[in-house]
Amino acid sequence: MSEEFKERNGVEEGEESFAELFEQYSEGGGDDLSVGDKVTGTVIQVGENTVFVDTGTKLDGIVEREELLDEDGNCTVAEGDKVELYVIGKDSGGIKLSRAISGIGGLAMLEEAKSGGLPVEGKVESTCKGGFNVTLLQRRAFCPVSQIDARFVENAEEYVGQTLEFLITKLESHGRNIVVSRRALLEREAAESAQSFVEETKVGDEVEGTITRLAAFGAFVEIMPGLEGLVHISQLGYGRVGHPEEAVSVGQKVRAKITRLEKDDKGRLKISLSMKELAQDPWDTLSATFAAGDIVTGKVVRLADFGAFVEIAPGVDGLVHVSEMSHTKRVNKPSDMVKEGDVVSVKIKSIDMEKRRISLSMKDAEGDPWSGVADRYQAGQKVEGVVEKQEQFGIFIQLEPGITGLLPKSVIARSEKPAAFEKLRAGDTVEVVIGEIKAKERKISLTTGDAREDGDWKEFAPKRKAETGSMGLLGAKLQEAFDKKK
């Protein structure tokens, strides 16, 4: 307490504590609140019909208990709770507070609400040309469709039947022409929220909010009533997201980090948020989840000229080079094999943690068809294949997916029926004989299998025991003599 105050009021030592309280009470004043002001106060007492609120001034606030009841008739506040109310009147007995003006009121009350910027409770009765019919204080008012909300209205019918708070923007013809705006009230509240938010928050802070709406470019999060921030689609998480609805939904509670906080050219607060920065980086735990040699399933997320990027876990992509796409097909470009959104099996060839690169193979995940080819085919074996294409030097014939042999032109020329092979076209089925197998070089030569070329392929065939013994030679001579007699 100041010495000047003590001397002026003759304060004795024993009276000092009371005098200090009186001085603080006087300094608090009560003349700085006006009708229309929004007050945040603490509930002092909950009475049978009235609730008293500490307004921070000399005068207590008084609000009708009925205004603070829920649908079941229970009071929603208790002593010590914080409440936000509007000043609707003031006299020596206290400050009259209210959530919004409602009930029955005359023209004077409407004019007071308009001049003081007091919210008025109204019920949206129906839609009409250009807006809505609203009933407030038992009078008809009009709310333009652009003023019913702070956002674009897609479905006007969703507001019909709701009881909302409005500001009176036009009052003419003795109350017969009333225009109201809910948007003006929402924007006023948003401005108040933004101001307090800027004063108490900085870039890097974490906030909690609710997803209110989704757009192609991101999700809007309500941080506090009337104040939204935007989580860009790239900041929803580490995984690739085609549309925000793949990652979040309206009404979902989320935590995010503030990455930008600034005002635009019109003075509106713009808040950029990131959910990604609060999520764990999947690369931190990658080594515990994946290893070279693993066969996993992933989604094709992007195509490039040289290959396809496959997401094997949220936020973890690997590259399947075009040369690693198939053992069985000649792939010229990735789109010949896959498209974005396809789910494919891949084998992890290598992981570079430092460069954050993963090399993948689709063909290794399928298995190499040349593995064990020497067990499935032997020289001299008759097989059936499908013509792939004719070249100047021979015909390529597919024996099975991924295994193609070559029937040389020189071999066809020595055939008894060369014309039958020369007229073959792609897709035709033909019977041939295995000539030579070079598994390491992934080559198989083929023959036509008729008598004139027996010498070409029989040298690869295993010798029969009968051909190595004397009885075998004698049998052959006898057969030759028998054939001559015929």
CSV table of C-alpha atoms in Angstrom, one decimal:
chain,number,residue,atom,x,y,z
A,1,MET,CA,0.0,0.0,0.0
A,2,SER,CA,1.4,3.4,-0.9
A,3,GLU,CA,2.4,5.9,1.8
A,4,GLU,CA,0.3,8.6,0.1
A,5,PHE,CA,-2.8,6.4,0.5
A,6,LYS,CA,-2.0,5.9,4.2
A,7,GLU,CA,-1.5,9.5,5.0
A,8,ARG,CA,-4.6,10.6,3.0
A,9,ASN,CA,-6.8,8.1,4.7
A,10,GLY,CA,-5.2,8.1,8.2
A,11,VAL,CA,-4.4,4.5,8.1
A,12,GLU,CA,-3.0,3.0,11.3
A,13,GLU,CA,-0.7,0.0,11.4
A,14,GLY,CA,-3.5,-2.3,12.6
A,15,GLU,CA,-5.8,-1.2,9.8
A,16,GLU,CA,-3.3,-1.8,7.0
A,17,SER,CA,-4.5,-5.1,5.7
A,18,PHE,CA,-8.1,-3.9,5.4
A,19,ALA,CA,-7.0,-0.7,3.7
A,20,GLU,CA,-4.9,-2.7,1.2
A,21,LEU,CA,-8.0,-4.7,0.3
A,22,PHE,CA,-10.1,-1.6,-0.1
A,23,GLU,CA,-7.5,0.0,-2.3
A,24,GLN,CA,-7.2,-3.0,-4.5
A,25,TYR,CA,-11.1,-3.2,-4.7
A,26,SER,CA,-11.3,0.4,-5.7
A,27,GLU,CA,-8.5,0.2,-8.2
A,28,GLY,CA,-10.2,-2.9,-9.8
A,29,GLY,CA,-13.2,-0.6,-10.6
A,30,GLY,CA,-16.3,-1.6,-12.3
A,31,ASP,CA,-16.7,1.1,-14.9
A,32,ASP,CA,-14.5,-0.6,-17.6
A,33,LEU,CA,-17.2,-3.1,-18.6
A,34,SER,CA,-19.9,-2.1,-21.1
A,35,VAL,CA,-23.0,-3.8,-22.5
A,36,GLY,CA,-21.9,-6.2,-25.2
A,37,ASP,CA,-18.5,-7.0,-23.6
A,38,LYS,CA,-17.5,-10.7,-23.4
A,39,VAL,CA,-16.5,-11.6,-19.8
A,40,THR,CA,-14.5,-14.6,-18.6
A,41,GLY,CA,-15.2,-15.1,-14.9
A,42,THR,CA,-15.1,-17.6,-12.1
A,43,VAL,CA,-18.3,-18.9,-10.5
A,44,ILE,CA,-18.5,-17.6,-6.9
A,45,GLN,CA,-21.8,-19.1,-5.9
A,46,VAL,CA,-24.6,-21.2,-7.5
A,47,GLY,CA,-28.0,-20.2,-6.0
A,48,GLU,CA,-31.4,-21.6,-6.5
A,49,ASN,CA,-32.3,-19.2,-9.3
A,50,THR,CA,-29.1,-17.1,-9.8
A,51,VAL,CA,-25.4,-17.8,-10.4
A,52,PHE,CA,-22.9,-15.2,-9.2
A,53,VAL,CA,-19.7,-14.7,-11.2
A,54,ASP,CA,-16.5,-12.8,-10.3
A,55,THR,CA,-16.1,-10.4,-13.2
A,56,GLY,CA,-12.7,-9.1,-12.0
A,57,THR,CA,-14.3,-5.7,-11.2
A,58,LYS,CA,-16.0,-4.1,-8.1
A,59,LEU,CA,-19.3,-5.6,-9.1
A,60,ASP,CA,-20.2,-9.3,-9.3
A,61,GLY,CA,-21.8,-10.7,-12.4
A,62,ILE,CA,-25.3,-12.2,-12.1
A,63,VAL,CA,-26.7,-14.8,-14.6
A,64,GLU,CA,-29.9,-16.6,-14.5
A,65,ARG,CA,-29.3,-20.2,-13.4
A,66,GLU,CA,-31.8,-21.4,-16.0
A,67,GLU,CA,-29.3,-20.3,-18.8
A,68,LEU,CA,-26.7,-22.8,-17.4
A,69,LEU,CA,-28.8,-25.9,-17.3
A,70,ASP,CA,-28.4,-28.9,-19.7
A,71,GLU,CA,-31.2,-30.7,-21.5
A,72,ASP,CA,-31.9,-32.8,-18.3
A,73,GLY,CA,-32.3,-29.6,-16.2
A,74,ASN,CA,-28.9,-30.1,-14.4
A,75,CYS,CA,-26.7,-27.1,-13.7
A,76,THR,CA,-23.6,-27.3,-15.9
A,77,VAL,CA,-21.3,-25.2,-13.6
A,78,ALA,CA,-20.1,-25.3,-10.0
A,79,GLU,CA,-18.1,-23.0,-7.8
A,80,GLY,CA,-14.7,-22.3,-9.1
A,81,ASP,CA,-15.6,-23.0,-12.8
A,82,LYS,CA,-14.7,-20.6,-15.5
A,83,VAL,CA,-17.5,-19.3,-17.7
A,84,GLU,CA,-17.7,-17.0,-20.7
A,85,LEU,CA,-20.7,-14.7,-20.8
A,86,TYR,CA,-21.8,-11.4,-22.3
A,87,VAL,CA,-22.7,-8.2,-20.4
A,88,ILE,CA,-26.4,-7.4,-21.1
A,89,GLY,CA,-27.0,-4.8,-18.4
A,90,LYS,CA,-25.4,-3.0,-15.4
A,91,ASP,CA,-26.6,-1.2,-12.3
A,92,SER,CA,-25.5,-0.7,-8.7
A,93,GLY,CA,-26.7,-4.2,-7.8
A,94,GLY,CA,-24.3,-5.9,-10.2
A,95,ILE,CA,-23.6,-6.7,-13.8
A,96,LYS,CA,-26.2,-8.7,-15.6
A,97,LEU,CA,-24.6,-11.5,-17.7
A,98,SER,CA,-26.1,-13.9,-20.3
A,99,ARG,CA,-25.0,-16.4,-22.8
A,100,ALA,CA,-27.2,-14.7,-25.3
A,101,ILE,CA,-30.4,-12.8,-25.4
A,102,SER,CA,-33.4,-15.1,-25.8
A,103,GLY,CA,-37.0,-15.5,-24.9
A,104,ILE,CA,-39.5,-12.7,-25.4
A,105,GLY,CA,-38.3,-9.1,-26.0
A,106,GLY,CA,-39.5,-5.9,-27.3
A,107,LEU,CA,-38.1,-3.5,-29.8
A,108,ALA,CA,-35.9,-1.8,-27.1
A,109,MET,CA,-34.2,-5.1,-26.4
A,110,LEU,CA,-33.5,-5.7,-30.1
A,111,GLU,CA,-32.1,-2.2,-30.5
A,112,GLU,CA,-29.9,-2.7,-27.4
A,113,ALA,CA,-28.7,-6.0,-28.7
A,114,LYS,CA,-27.8,-4.4,-32.1
A,115,SER,CA,-26.1,-1.4,-30.7
A,116,GLY,CA,-24.2,-3.4,-28.0
A,117,GLY,CA,-23.2,-6.2,-30.3
A,118,LEU,CA,-25.0,-8.7,-28.1
A,119,PRO,CA,-25.7,-12.2,-29.4
A,120,VAL,CA,-29.3,-13.1,-29.8
A,121,GLU,CA,-30.5,-16.7,-29.7
A,122,GLY,CA,-32.6,-17.7,-32.6
A,123,LYS,CA,-34.0,-20.9,-34.2
A,124,VAL,CA,-33.5,-21.6,-37.9
A,125,GLU,CA,-37.0,-22.4,-39.0
A,126,SER,CA,-36.6,-23.0,-42.8
A,127,THR,CA,-34.7,-22.2,-45.9
A,128,CYS,CA,-35.8,-19.5,-48.3
A,129,LYS,CA,-34.5,-17.7,-51.3
A,130,GLY,CA,-31.0,-16.6,-50.6
A,131,GLY,CA,-30.9,-17.7,-47.0
A,132,PHE,CA,-32.9,-18.8,-43.9
A,133,ASN,CA,-36.0,-17.8,-41.9
A,134,VAL,CA,-34.9,-17.4,-38.3
A,135,THR,CA,-37.2,-16.8,-35.2
A,136,LEU,CA,-35.7,-14.7,-32.4
A,137,LEU,CA,-37.5,-13.0,-29.5
A,138,GLN,CA,-40.7,-14.3,-31.2
A,139,ARG,CA,-40.0,-12.2,-34.3
A,140,ARG,CA,-39.1,-13.3,-37.8
A,141,ALA,CA,-35.6,-12.5,-39.1
A,142,PHE,CA,-33.6,-13.3,-42.2
A,143,CYS,CA,-30.1,-14.7,-42.3
A,144,PRO,CA,-28.3,-14.7,-45.7
A,145,VAL,CA,-26.9,-18.1,-46.6
A,146,SER,CA,-23.4,-16.6,-46.6
A,147,GLN,CA,-23.9,-15.4,-43.0
A,148,ILE,CA,-25.0,-18.7,-41.4
A,149,ASP,CA,-21.5,-20.0,-41.0
A,150,ALA,CA,-17.9,-18.9,-41.4
A,151,ARG,CA,-17.3,-21.7,-43.9
A,152,PHE,CA,-18.9,-22.4,-47.3
A,153,VAL,CA,-22.3,-24.0,-46.9
A,154,GLU,CA,-22.7,-27.1,-49.0
A,155,ASN,CA,-26.0,-28.3,-47.5
A,156,ALA,CA,-28.3,-25.6,-46.2
A,157,GLU,CA,-30.8,-28.1,-44.8
A,158,GLU,CA,-28.4,-29.2,-42.1
A,159,TYR,CA,-29.0,-25.9,-40.3
A,160,VAL,CA,-32.8,-26.1,-40.2
A,161,GLY,CA,-34.1,-26.8,-36.8
A,162,GLN,CA,-30.9,-25.7,-35.0
A,163,THR,CA,-31.0,-23.1,-32.3
A,164,LEU,CA,-27.9,-20.8,-32.8
A,165,GLU,CA,-26.6,-17.4,-31.7
A,166,PHE,CA,-26.7,-14.5,-34.1
A,167,LEU,CA,-25.8,-10.8,-34.2
A,168,ILE,CA,-28.4,-8.3,-35.5
A,169,THR,CA,-26.9,-6.5,-38.5
A,170,LYS,CA,-30.0,-4.7,-39.6
A,171,LEU,CA,-33.1,-3.5,-37.7
A,172,GLU,CA,-35.6,-1.4,-39.7
A,173,SER,CA,-39.4,-0.7,-39.9
A,174,HIS,CA,-39.9,-1.0,-36.2
A,175,GLY,CA,-38.6,-4.5,-36.0
A,176,ARG,CA,-40.4,-5.8,-39.1
A,177,ASN,CA,-37.2,-6.0,-41.1
A,178,ILE,CA,-34.5,-7.8,-39.2
A,179,VAL,CA,-31.3,-9.3,-40.7
A,180,VAL,CA,-29.0,-11.4,-38.6
A,181,SER,CA,-25.5,-12.9,-39.0
A,182,ARG,CA,-24.0,-15.9,-37.3
A,183,ARG,CA,-20.8,-15.5,-39.3
A,184,ALA,CA,-20.1,-12.1,-37.8
A,185,LEU,CA,-20.3,-13.6,-34.4
A,186,LEU,CA,-18.1,-16.5,-35.3
A,187,GLU,CA,-15.5,-14.2,-36.8
A,188,ARG,CA,-15.6,-12.0,-33.8
A,189,GLU,CA,-15.0,-15.0,-31.5
A,190,ALA,CA,-12.3,-16.3,-33.9
A,191,ALA,CA,-10.5,-12.9,-33.7
A,192,GLU,CA,-10.6,-13.0,-29.9
A,193,SER,CA,-9.3,-16.5,-29.9
A,194,ALA,CA,-6.6,-15.7,-32.4
A,195,GLN,CA,-5.4,-12.8,-30.3
A,196,SER,CA,-5.1,-14.8,-27.1
A,197,PHE,CA,-3.6,-17.7,-29.1
A,198,VAL,CA,-0.8,-15.5,-30.6
A,199,GLU,CA,0.0,-14.1,-27.2
A,200,GLU,CA,0.3,-17.5,-25.6
A,201,THR,CA,1.7,-19.7,-28.4
A,202,LYS,CA,4.8,-19.9,-30.6
A,203,VAL,CA,6.1,-22.0,-33.5
A,204,GLY,CA,7.2,-25.4,-32.3
A,205,ASP,CA,4.5,-25.7,-29.7
A,206,GLU,CA,2.3,-28.8,-29.7
A,207,VAL,CA,-1.5,-28.4,-29.8
A,208,GLU,CA,-4.5,-30.7,-29.6
A,209,GLY,CA,-7.6,-30.2,-31.8
A,210,THR,CA,-10.4,-31.8,-33.7
A,211,ILE,CA,-10.6,-32.5,-37.4
A,212,THR,CA,-13.5,-30.3,-38.7
A,213,ARG,CA,-13.3,-30.7,-42.4
A,214,LEU,CA,-11.2,-32.3,-45.2
A,215,ALA,CA,-10.0,-30.9,-48.5
A,216,ALA,CA,-7.9,-32.4,-51.3
A,217,PHE,CA,-4.9,-30.5,-50.0
A,218,GLY,CA,-5.2,-31.3,-46.3
A,219,ALA,CA,-7.2,-31.4,-43.1
A,220,PHE,CA,-8.5,-28.5,-41.0
A,221,VAL,CA,-8.1,-28.8,-37.3
A,222,GLU,CA,-10.1,-26.7,-34.8
A,223,ILE,CA,-7.6,-25.7,-32.0
A,224,MET,CA,-10.1,-23.7,-30.1
A,225,PRO,CA,-13.6,-22.4,-30.8
A,226,GLY,CA,-13.4,-20.3,-34.0
A,227,LEU,CA,-9.7,-21.0,-34.6
A,228,GLU,CA,-8.5,-23.5,-37.1
A,229,GLY,CA,-5.1,-24.6,-38.4
A,230,LEU,CA,-4.3,-26.6,-41.6
A,231,VAL,CA,-2.4,-29.9,-41.7
A,232,HIS,CA,-1.1,-30.1,-45.3
A,233,ILE,CA,-1.6,-33.5,-46.9
A,234,SER,CA,2.2,-34.0,-46.9
A,235,GLN,CA,2.3,-33.4,-43.1
A,236,LEU,CA,-0.4,-36.0,-42.1
A,237,GLY,CA,2.2,-38.7,-41.6
A,238,TYR,CA,5.2,-40.5,-43.1
A,239,GLY,CA,3.1,-42.7,-45.3
A,240,ARG,CA,2.0,-41.5,-48.8
A,241,VAL,CA,-1.5,-40.2,-48.7
A,242,GLY,CA,-3.6,-39.8,-51.9
A,243,HIS,CA,-6.4,-38.0,-50.0
A,244,PRO,CA,-6.6,-36.9,-46.4
A,245,GLU,CA,-9.6,-39.2,-45.8
A,246,GLU,CA,-7.0,-42.1,-46.1
A,247,ALA,CA,-5.3,-40.8,-42.9
A,248,VAL,CA,-7.8,-39.0,-40.8
A,249,SER,CA,-11.6,-38.5,-40.4
A,250,VAL,CA,-13.9,-35.6,-39.4
A,251,GLY,CA,-14.4,-35.5,-35.6
A,252,GLN,CA,-11.1,-37.2,-34.9
A,253,LYS,CA,-8.9,-35.8,-32.0
A,254,VAL,CA,-5.3,-35.2,-33.1
A,255,ARG,CA,-2.1,-33.8,-31.8
A,256,ALA,CA,0.0,-31.6,-34.1
A,257,LYS,CA,3.1,-29.3,-34.0
A,258,ILE,CA,2.8,-25.6,-35.1
A,259,THR,CA,5.2,-25.1,-38.0
A,260,ARG,CA,4.0,-21.6,-39.1
A,261,LEU,CA,2.1,-18.8,-37.4
A,262,GLU,CA,1.5,-15.6,-39.3
A,263,LYS,CA,-1.1,-13.2,-40.6
A,264,ASP,CA,-2.0,-12.9,-44.3
A,265,ASP,CA,-2.5,-9.6,-46.3
A,266,LYS,CA,-6.0,-9.2,-44.8
A,267,GLY,CA,-4.8,-9.6,-41.2
A,268,ARG,CA,-6.2,-13.1,-40.8
A,269,LEU,CA,-4.2,-15.6,-38.7
A,270,LYS,CA,-2.8,-18.5,-40.7
A,271,ILE,CA,-1.7,-21.5,-38.7
A,272,SER,CA,0.2,-24.4,-40.3
A,273,LEU,CA,0.4,-27.7,-38.5
A,274,SER,CA,2.3,-31.0,-38.8
A,275,MET,CA,1.2,-34.3,-37.4
A,276,LYS,CA,4.2,-35.9,-39.2
A,277,GLU,CA,6.7,-34.2,-36.9
A,278,LEU,CA,5.2,-35.7,-33.8
A,279,ALA,CA,5.1,-39.2,-35.4
A,280,GLN,CA,8.0,-41.7,-35.1
A,281,ASP,CA,10.2,-41.8,-38.2
A,282,PRO,CA,9.8,-45.3,-39.6
A,283,TRP,CA,13.5,-45.4,-40.7
A,284,ASP,CA,14.4,-45.3,-37.0
A,285,THR,CA,13.1,-48.8,-36.5
A,286,LEU,CA,13.6,-50.1,-40.1
A,287,SER,CA,16.5,-52.4,-39.2
A,288,ALA,CA,14.4,-54.2,-36.7
A,289,THR,CA,11.6,-54.8,-39.2
A,290,PHE,CA,13.3,-55.5,-42.6
A,291,ALA,CA,16.5,-57.1,-43.8
A,292,ALA,CA,18.1,-57.9,-47.2
A,293,GLY,CA,16.6,-61.1,-48.5
A,294,ASP,CA,13.2,-60.6,-47.0
A,295,ILE,CA,10.2,-61.0,-49.4
A,296,VAL,CA,7.5,-58.5,-48.5
A,297,THR,CA,4.3,-57.0,-50.0
A,298,GLY,CA,4.1,-53.3,-51.0
A,299,LYS,CA,2.1,-50.8,-52.9
A,300,VAL,CA,3.3,-49.1,-56.1
A,301,VAL,CA,3.3,-45.4,-55.3
A,302,ARG,CA,5.1,-43.8,-58.2
A,303,LEU,CA,6.5,-44.7,-61.6
A,304,ALA,CA,9.6,-43.3,-63.2
A,305,ASP,CA,11.3,-44.0,-66.5
A,306,PHE,CA,13.9,-46.3,-64.8
A,307,GLY,CA,11.6,-48.2,-62.4
A,308,ALA,CA,8.8,-48.2,-59.9
A,309,PHE,CA,8.8,-47.0,-56.3
A,310,VAL,CA,7.1,-49.4,-53.9
A,311,GLU,CA,6.0,-48.5,-50.4
A,312,ILE,CA,6.8,-51.5,-48.2
A,313,ALA,CA,5.7,-49.6,-44.9
A,314,PRO,CA,4.2,-46.2,-44.2
A,315,GLY,CA,6.9,-43.7,-45.2
A,316,VAL,CA,9.3,-46.3,-46.5
A,317,ASP,CA,9.7,-46.6,-50.3
A,318,GLY,CA,12.1,-48.8,-52.3
A,319,LEU,CA,13.0,-48.9,-56.0
A,320,VAL,CA,12.3,-51.8,-58.3
A,321,HIS,CA,14.5,-51.0,-61.3
A,322,VAL,CA,13.1,-51.9,-64.7
A,323,SER,CA,15.7,-54.7,-65.0
A,324,GLU,CA,14.3,-56.3,-61.8
A,325,MET,CA,10.7,-56.5,-62.8
A,326,SER,CA,10.5,-59.9,-64.6
A,327,HIS,CA,12.4,-63.0,-65.4
A,328,THR,CA,9.7,-64.0,-67.9
A,329,LYS,CA,9.1,-60.8,-69.9
A,330,ARG,CA,11.2,-58.2,-71.6
A,331,VAL,CA,10.2,-55.0,-69.8
A,332,ASN,CA,10.9,-51.7,-71.7
A,333,LYS,CA,9.1,-49.4,-69.3
A,334,PRO,CA,7.6,-49.9,-65.8
A,335,SER,CA,4.1,-49.3,-67.0
A,336,ASP,CA,4.3,-52.5,-69.0
A,337,MET,CA,4.3,-54.4,-65.7
A,338,VAL,CA,2.6,-52.3,-63.0
A,339,LYS,CA,0.6,-49.1,-62.4
A,340,GLU,CA,0.2,-46.9,-59.3
A,341,GLY,CA,-1.8,-48.5,-56.6
A,342,ASP,CA,-0.9,-52.1,-57.5
A,343,VAL,CA,0.1,-54.4,-54.7
A,344,VAL,CA,3.1,-56.5,-55.5
A,345,SER,CA,5.5,-58.9,-53.9
A,346,VAL,CA,9.1,-57.8,-53.8
A,347,LYS,CA,12.4,-59.1,-52.5
A,348,ILE,CA,14.7,-56.7,-50.6
A,349,LYS,CA,18.1,-56.7,-52.4
A,350,SER,CA,19.8,-54.1,-50.2
A,351,ILE,CA,19.2,-51.4,-47.6
A,352,ASP,CA,21.3,-48.2,-47.4
A,353,MET,CA,20.4,-46.6,-44.0
A,354,GLU,CA,22.7,-43.6,-44.6
A,355,LYS,CA,21.2,-42.7,-47.9
A,356,ARG,CA,17.8,-44.0,-47.0
A,357,ARG,CA,17.6,-46.1,-50.1
A,358,ILE,CA,16.2,-49.6,-50.6
A,359,SER,CA,16.7,-51.7,-53.7
A,360,LEU,CA,13.9,-54.1,-54.5
A,361,SER,CA,13.3,-56.9,-57.0
A,362,MET,CA,9.9,-58.2,-58.2
A,363,LYS,CA,11.5,-61.0,-60.3
A,364,ASP,CA,13.5,-62.4,-57.4
A,365,ALA,CA,10.3,-62.5,-55.3
A,366,GLU,CA,8.7,-64.7,-58.0
A,367,GLY,CA,11.7,-67.0,-58.2
A,368,ASP,CA,14.2,-67.6,-61.1
A,369,PRO,CA,12.7,-70.0,-63.6
A,370,TRP,CA,16.2,-71.0,-64.7
A,371,SER,CA,16.9,-72.5,-61.3
A,372,GLY,CA,16.8,-76.3,-61.8
A,373,VAL,CA,16.4,-76.0,-65.6
A,374,ALA,CA,19.0,-78.8,-66.1
A,375,ASP,CA,16.9,-81.1,-64.1
A,376,ARG,CA,13.7,-80.4,-66.1
A,377,TYR,CA,15.3,-80.6,-69.6
A,378,GLN,CA,17.8,-83.0,-71.1
A,379,ALA,CA,19.4,-83.1,-74.5
A,380,GLY,CA,17.3,-85.2,-76.9
A,381,GLN,CA,14.1,-84.6,-75.0
A,382,LYS,CA,11.0,-83.9,-77.1
A,383,VAL,CA,9.1,-80.8,-75.8
A,384,GLU,CA,6.3,-78.6,-76.9
A,385,GLY,CA,6.7,-74.8,-77.0
A,386,VAL,CA,5.0,-71.6,-78.1
A,387,VAL,CA,6.6,-69.4,-80.8
A,388,GLU,CA,7.6,-66.0,-79.5
A,389,LYS,CA,9.0,-64.5,-82.6
A,390,GLN,CA,10.8,-65.2,-85.9
A,391,GLU,CA,14.2,-63.6,-86.5
A,392,GLN,CA,16.7,-63.8,-89.4
A,393,PHE,CA,18.9,-66.3,-87.4
A,394,GLY,CA,16.1,-68.5,-86.0
A,395,ILE,CA,12.9,-68.9,-84.1
A,396,PHE,CA,12.5,-68.1,-80.4
A,397,ILE,CA,10.3,-70.7,-78.7
A,398,GLN,CA,9.0,-70.4,-75.1
A,399,LEU,CA,9.2,-73.7,-73.3
A,400,GLU,CA,7.7,-72.3,-70.1
A,401,PRO,CA,7.3,-68.8,-68.7
A,402,GLY,CA,10.8,-67.3,-68.5
A,403,ILE,CA,12.5,-70.2,-70.4
A,404,THR,CA,13.0,-69.5,-74.1
A,405,GLY,CA,15.1,-71.6,-76.5
A,406,LEU,CA,16.4,-70.8,-80.0
A,407,LEU,CA,15.8,-73.0,-83.1
A,408,PRO,CA,18.5,-71.8,-85.5
A,409,LYS,CA,17.8,-71.2,-89.2
A,410,SER,CA,20.7,-73.6,-90.0
A,411,VAL,CA,19.0,-76.4,-88.2
A,412,ILE,CA,15.7,-75.7,-89.9
A,413,ALA,CA,17.4,-75.8,-93.3
A,414,ARG,CA,18.6,-79.4,-92.6
A,415,SER,CA,15.1,-80.5,-91.5
A,416,GLU,CA,13.1,-82.9,-93.7
A,417,LYS,CA,10.2,-80.3,-93.6
A,418,PRO,CA,11.7,-76.9,-93.3
A,419,ALA,CA,8.6,-75.2,-94.7
A,420,ALA,CA,6.6,-76.3,-91.7
A,421,PHE,CA,8.9,-74.4,-89.4
A,422,GLU,CA,9.3,-71.3,-91.6
A,423,LYS,CA,5.6,-70.7,-91.8
A,424,LEU,CA,5.3,-70.6,-87.9
A,425,ARG,CA,4.0,-67.4,-86.4
A,426,ALA,CA,4.0,-65.9,-82.9
A,427,GLY,CA,1.6,-67.8,-80.7
A,428,ASP,CA,1.8,-71.1,-82.7
A,429,THR,CA,2.5,-74.3,-80.8
A,430,VAL,CA,5.3,-76.5,-82.1
A,431,GLU,CA,7.1,-79.7,-81.1
A,432,VAL,CA,10.9,-79.5,-80.9
A,433,VAL,CA,13.8,-81.4,-79.4
A,434,ILE,CA,16.2,-80.1,-76.8
A,435,GLY,CA,19.7,-79.7,-78.3
A,436,GLU,CA,22.2,-78.1,-75.9
A,437,ILE,CA,21.6,-76.5,-72.4
A,438,LYS,CA,23.8,-73.7,-71.1
A,439,ALA,CA,22.1,-72.9,-67.8
A,440,LYS,CA,24.7,-70.4,-66.6
A,441,GLU,CA,24.4,-68.4,-69.9
A,442,ARG,CA,20.5,-68.9,-69.8
A,443,LYS,CA,20.6,-70.4,-73.3
A,444,ILE,CA,18.9,-73.5,-74.8
A,445,SER,CA,19.4,-74.5,-78.4
A,446,LEU,CA,16.7,-76.5,-80.1
A,447,THR,CA,16.5,-78.9,-83.0
A,448,THR,CA,13.7,-80.1,-85.3
A,449,GLY,CA,14.2,-83.7,-84.2
A,450,ASP,CA,13.8,-85.4,-87.7
A,451,ALA,CA,16.3,-87.9,-89.2
A,452,ARG,CA,18.5,-85.6,-91.2
A,453,GLU,CA,19.8,-83.9,-88.1
A,454,ASP,CA,20.1,-86.9,-85.8
A,455,GLY,CA,23.8,-86.4,-85.7
A,456,ASP,CA,23.4,-82.9,-84.5
A,457,TRP,CA,21.5,-83.6,-81.3
A,458,LYS,CA,22.2,-87.3,-80.6
A,459,GLU,CA,25.7,-86.5,-79.6
A,460,PHE,CA,24.2,-84.7,-76.5
A,461,ALA,CA,21.9,-87.7,-75.6
A,462,PRO,CA,23.1,-90.4,-73.2
A,463,LYS,CA,24.5,-93.5,-74.9
A,464,ARG,CA,22.3,-96.6,-74.5
A,465,LYS,CA,24.0,-99.7,-73.0
A,466,ALA,CA,22.9,-101.8,-75.9
A,467,GLU,CA,25.1,-99.6,-78.2
A,468,THR,CA,28.2,-100.4,-76.3
A,469,GLY,CA,28.1,-104.2,-76.2
A,470,SER,CA,28.8,-106.8,-78.9
A,471,MET,CA,25.2,-108.1,-78.7
A,472,GLY,CA,24.0,-104.6,-79.4
A,473,LEU,CA,26.1,-104.3,-82.6
A,474,LEU,CA,25.0,-107.8,-83.8
A,475,GLY,CA,21.4,-106.9,-83.2
A,476,ALA,CA,21.9,-103.7,-85.2
A,477,LYS,CA,23.4,-105.7,-88.2
A,478,LEU,CA,20.5,-108.2,-88.1
A,479,GLN,CA,17.9,-105.4,-88.1
A,480,GLU,CA,19.7,-103.8,-91.0
A,481,ALA,CA,19.6,-107.1,-93.0
A,482,PHE,CA,15.9,-107.5,-92.1
A,483,ASP,CA,15.1,-104.0,-93.4
A,484,LYS,CA,16.8,-104.7,-96.7
A,485,LYS,CA,14.7,-107.8,-97.3
A,486,LYS,CA,11.6,-105.7,-96.9
